[in-house]
Amino acid sequence: QVRLEESGGGSVQVGGSLKLSCATHGFTQDSYCMGWFRQAPGRPREGVASINMYGTTTYAESVKGRFTMSRDNAKTTLYLTMDSLKPEDTAIYYCAADPTVVWRDCDIGSWRGPPLHVVHAWGQGTLVTVSS
């Protein structure tokens, strides 16, 4: 029942923009900590942004000021608007959901996302490639 689906990835030039979407199915997001994570080749998965039940967002220092996380009014779709893209932003981007993280702890600086083995808590990922 629970499923997350990312879309919107692609190839862009340095300085370009891209908007990712994450459609959620089979659960309500009201009390969930939701986030975007990314993984580049040869690097561990890292947090990008998070949003709590009140709509408060947090961002990794590497994307602060360039990326914006949001969701639709129905709380069924997450978005990640990426501006001023850099080559180091190249990665597979994943969305994730975790109902066990209370709103105060929904901070991308400390929240590592749901356990990786809880596969339904993660989307399949969408590839973003930023060319020089």
One Martini backbone bead per residue (centre of mass of N, CA, C, O) as a GRO file, in nm:
protein
  132
    1GLN     BB    1   0.059   0.060  -0.024
    2VAL     BB    2   0.316   0.191   0.031
    3ARG     BB    3   0.427   0.469  -0.181
    4LEU     BB    4   0.702   0.609  -0.375
    5GLU     BB    5   0.738   0.864  -0.647
    6GLU     BB    6   0.972   0.971  -0.857
    7SER     BB    7   1.030   1.281  -1.046
    8GLY     BB    8   1.217   1.504  -1.285
    9GLY     BB    9   1.460   1.411  -1.386
   10GLY     BB   10   1.789   1.506  -1.532
   11SER     BB   11   1.957   1.711  -1.771
   12VAL     BB   12   2.180   1.981  -1.686
   13GLN     BB   13   2.313   2.281  -1.658
   14VAL     BB   14   2.494   2.492  -1.521
   15GLY     BB   15   2.254   2.690  -1.342
   16GLY     BB   16   2.016   2.535  -1.348
   17SER     BB   17   1.685   2.383  -1.344
   18LEU     BB   18   1.480   2.175  -1.115
   19LYS     BB   19   1.183   1.960  -1.067
   20LEU     BB   20   1.079   1.756  -0.816
   21SER     BB   21   0.882   1.459  -0.756
   22CYS     BB   22   0.656   1.308  -0.492
   23ALA     BB   23   0.451   1.045  -0.485
   24THR     BB   24   0.197   0.938  -0.263
   25HIS     BB   25   0.095   0.613  -0.121
   26GLY     BB   26  -0.105   0.473   0.146
   27PHE     BB   27  -0.081   0.758   0.303
   28THR     BB   28  -0.050   0.996   0.556
   29GLN     BB   29   0.145   1.301   0.619
   30ASP     BB   30   0.077   1.470   0.875
   31SER     BB   31   0.297   1.300   1.085
   32TYR     BB   32   0.533   1.323   0.893
   33CYS     BB   33   0.857   1.280   0.792
   34MET     BB   34   0.996   1.451   0.517
   35GLY     BB   35   1.229   1.369   0.240
   36TRP     BB   36   1.545   1.446   0.087
   37PHE     BB   37   1.776   1.246  -0.095
   38ARG     BB   38   2.123   1.159  -0.184
   39GLN     BB   39   2.333   0.978  -0.440
   40ALA     BB   40   2.654   0.944  -0.520
   41PRO     BB   41   2.910   0.820  -0.661
   42GLY     BB   42   3.092   0.690  -0.390
   43ARG     BB   43   2.864   0.789  -0.195
   44PRO     BB   44   2.676   0.863   0.054
   45ARG     BB   45   2.389   0.913   0.179
   46GLU     BB   46   2.214   1.231   0.180
   47GLY     BB   47   2.082   1.502   0.304
   48VAL     BB   48   1.871   1.779   0.188
   49ALA     BB   49   1.557   1.768   0.293
   50SER     BB   50   1.281   1.888   0.506
   51ILE     BB   51   0.941   1.810   0.636
   52ASN     BB   52   0.690   1.881   0.845
   53MET     BB   53   0.365   1.895   0.967
   54TYR     BB   54   0.400   2.231   0.957
   55GLY     BB   55   0.616   2.304   0.710
   56THR     BB   56   0.895   2.278   0.809
   57THR     BB   57   1.218   2.351   0.690
   58THR     BB   58   1.521   2.182   0.589
   59TYR     BB   59   1.884   2.215   0.514
   60ALA     BB   60   2.151   2.168   0.358
   61GLU     BB   61   2.429   2.354   0.321
   62SER     BB   62   2.479   2.281   0.010
   63VAL     BB   63   2.158   2.395  -0.066
   64LYS     BB   64   2.128   2.653   0.058
   65GLY     BB   65   1.944   2.884  -0.145
   66ARG     BB   66   1.865   2.667  -0.395
   67PHE     BB   67   1.663   2.492  -0.239
   68THR     BB   68   1.308   2.374  -0.241
   69MET     BB   69   1.065   2.262  -0.021
   70SER     BB   70   0.745   2.097  -0.089
   71ARG     BB   71   0.377   2.090  -0.095
   72ASP     BB   72   0.072   2.005  -0.133
   73ASN     BB   73  -0.246   2.051  -0.012
   74ALA     BB   74  -0.300   1.728   0.005
   75LYS     BB   75  -0.035   1.574   0.087
   76THR     BB   76   0.083   1.383  -0.182
   77THR     BB   77   0.316   1.592  -0.272
   78LEU     BB   78   0.647   1.639  -0.343
   79TYR     BB   79   0.907   1.897  -0.358
   80LEU     BB   80   1.208   1.995  -0.559
   81THR     BB   81   1.363   2.295  -0.596
   82MET     BB   82   1.627   2.357  -0.834
   83ASP     BB   83   1.891   2.586  -0.821
   84SER     BB   84   2.192   2.650  -0.922
   85LEU     BB   85   2.337   2.417  -1.047
   86LYS     BB   86   2.576   2.164  -0.974
   87PRO     BB   87   2.783   1.905  -1.023
   88GLU     BB   88   2.753   1.807  -0.712
   89ASP     BB   89   2.433   1.739  -0.763
   90THR     BB   90   2.495   1.479  -0.872
   91ALA     BB   91   2.228   1.236  -0.847
   92ILE     BB   92   2.027   1.036  -0.662
   93TYR     BB   93   1.690   1.099  -0.586
   94TYR     BB   94   1.514   1.077  -0.273
   95CYS     BB   95   1.227   0.986  -0.111
   96ALA     BB   96   1.086   1.015   0.230
   97ALA     BB   97   0.923   0.834   0.511
   98ASP     BB   98   0.847   0.914   0.874
   99PRO     BB   99   0.641   0.844   1.158
  100THR     BB  100   0.868   0.836   1.408
  101VAL     BB  101   0.926   1.140   1.363
  102VAL     BB  102   0.922   1.409   1.522
  103TRP     BB  103   0.895   1.735   1.448
  104ARG     BB  104   1.155   1.831   1.607
  105ASP     BB  105   1.336   1.594   1.442
  106CYS     BB  106   1.280   1.725   1.152
  107ASP     BB  107   1.612   1.722   1.061
  108ILE     BB  108   1.859   1.702   0.824
  109GLY     BB  109   2.103   1.719   1.034
  110SER     BB  110   1.986   1.434   1.193
  111TRP     BB  111   1.820   1.296   0.980
  112ARG     BB  112   1.861   0.975   0.801
  113GLY     BB  113   1.612   0.831   0.779
  114PRO     BB  114   1.494   0.561   0.701
  115PRO     BB  115   1.541   0.255   0.694
  116LEU     BB  116   1.658   0.090   0.419
  117HIS     BB  117   1.482  -0.181   0.458
  118VAL     BB  118   1.239   0.019   0.430
  119VAL     BB  119   1.131   0.031   0.119
  120HIS     BB  120   0.846   0.189   0.138
  121ALA     BB  121   0.996   0.466   0.248
  122TRP     BB  122   1.108   0.463  -0.049
  123GLY     BB  123   1.203   0.550  -0.337
  124GLN     BB  124   1.361   0.486  -0.649
  125GLY     BB  125   1.444   0.734  -0.792
  126THR     BB  126   1.616   1.024  -0.943
  127LEU     BB  127   1.809   1.151  -1.198
  128VAL     BB  128   2.076   1.392  -1.162
  129THR     BB  129   2.240   1.593  -1.417
  130VAL     BB  130   2.533   1.803  -1.410
  131SER     BB  131   2.676   2.004  -1.647
  132SER     BB  132   2.966   2.191  -1.749
   0.00000   0.00000   0.00000
